[in-house]
Amino acid sequence: MGLSFSSDDVSQKANGFPPDKSSGSKKQKQYQRIRKEKPQQHNFTHRLLAAALKSHSGNISCMDFSSNGKYLATCADDRTIRIWSTKDFLQREHRSMRANVELDHATLVRFSPDCRAFIVWLANGDTLRVFKMTKREDGGYTFTATPEDFPKKHKAPVIDIGIANTGKFIMTASSDTTVLIWSLKGQVLSTINTNQMNNTHAAVSPCGRFVASCGFTPDVKVWEVCFGKKGEFQEVVRAFELKGHSAAVRSFAFSNDSRRMASVSKDGTWKLWDTDVEYKKQQDPYLLRTGRFEEAVGAAPCRLALSPDAQVLALASGSSIHLYNTRRGEKEECFERVHGECITDLSFDITGRFLASCGDRAVRLFHNTPGHRAMVEEMQGHLKRASNDSTRQRLQQKLTQAQETLKSLGALKK
């Protein structure tokens, strides 16, 4: 089941690459026949496009970066999950390992906190499956599905899954109002009714304490999943809500430290929140910024990603992506018709250097220029206040690095 790394070039035909010219006219005719049957790969070019990952032969529905930053997992309706090495992103060849899903396909994928396993949601099986990743002597991995899938508990299609970075629980959310909290062994610890008419998005916070959901109502609801001193599950309690939108919330995201959240609504706005509050003392999250995003009003699917440092907000509507600076609320970049289909997932890598998107058979990676610009601004501010030489030196180093990156991307002045 486990294959070692294979480069894109191996499956030339599947990826719409032209075959080797030396292979003779017979092969070319055969290739032309194949071309008619297969839909043509969507072409997209942009000066900030860092890479396109092409190995899937079906549309990609979900992706996840591992917490150690080494891998990106993608799942598609071609019955495979692919694990990509992030260190190859800027190389000419992008190696990926393949895990096969027997007689089914995965719609959602999430790495375990220790990066030694991943979980997927099965389209036809309507259940969770766990795959263990075992490193082989040749450096590759073997992927083994655990003997038993999780029991079927949801009555409506599942739209999101997540694993707490503490390793204490798994979350699944369906399109009715149900969010389930599971033990890693597949027991339901708690059932949450979100009372939001229907769920459109749900997530586990990066700190592993919270579960949040949004839906038909104009708020984002956040719960804390509580465990005892010995690690035993206790209860799920309401923590806080993000209130302020005037229509349904389409999507939301956490920053890497879980102290910031961003939301986008059908009311045509996005909001950035300070959620580092003592909710047990009835303290509400603070609204930090509101920006316009008219595209969220329409019916096209809407996705949102917040950079790890919360400096950049990425919003996708249909097949286009818009990047905002959260400090000023200004739109800085726009990428149009990125995929041949609607964007199904959007995510920053853990360093914040890249933004990844998927929707058709490719993952597209963009340089996060607004992130580098925010770094320049921040370092210039710190330098003015720096009191000693070693601090000044360190700040200057970071500033120069960000400026050099922007210069190399032709994006220094905006």
Coordinates of C-alpha atoms in Angstrom, one line a residue, residues 119-121 126-130 132 146-154 162-163 167-172 180-191 227 233:
I119 CA -7.5 10.4 9.5
V120 CA -9.8 10.6 6.5
W121 CA -13.6 10.9 6.1
D126 CA -19.7 7.7 5.8
T127 CA -17.2 7.1 8.5
L128 CA -13.7 7.9 9.8
R129 CA -10.7 5.8 8.8
V130 CA -7.3 6.0 10.5
K132 CA -0.8 4.7 10.3
T146 CA -6.5 0.4 11.0
P147 CA -8.6 -2.8 11.0
E148 CA -11.8 -1.1 12.1
D149 CA -13.4 2.2 10.9
F150 CA -15.2 4.4 13.4
P151 CA -18.9 3.6 14.0
K152 CA -21.5 5.5 11.9
K153 CA -23.2 8.2 14.0
H154 CA -24.0 11.2 11.8
G162 CA -10.3 17.8 13.1
I163 CA -7.9 16.4 15.7
G167 CA -4.1 14.1 21.0
K168 CA -7.1 14.0 23.3
F169 CA -10.0 14.1 20.9
I170 CA -11.3 14.1 17.3
M171 CA -14.1 16.4 16.0
T172 CA -16.6 15.6 13.2
L180 CA -19.4 15.1 17.6
I181 CA -16.4 14.8 20.0
W182 CA -14.7 11.4 19.8
S183 CA -12.0 9.7 21.7
L184 CA -9.1 8.5 19.5
K185 CA -10.4 5.0 19.8
G186 CA -13.7 5.8 18.2
Q187 CA -16.1 6.4 21.2
V188 CA -18.4 9.4 21.1
L189 CA -17.5 11.5 24.2
S190 CA -20.0 14.3 23.5
T191 CA -22.7 15.4 21.1
F227 CA -10.4 17.2 30.5
F233 CA -12.8 13.6 29.4

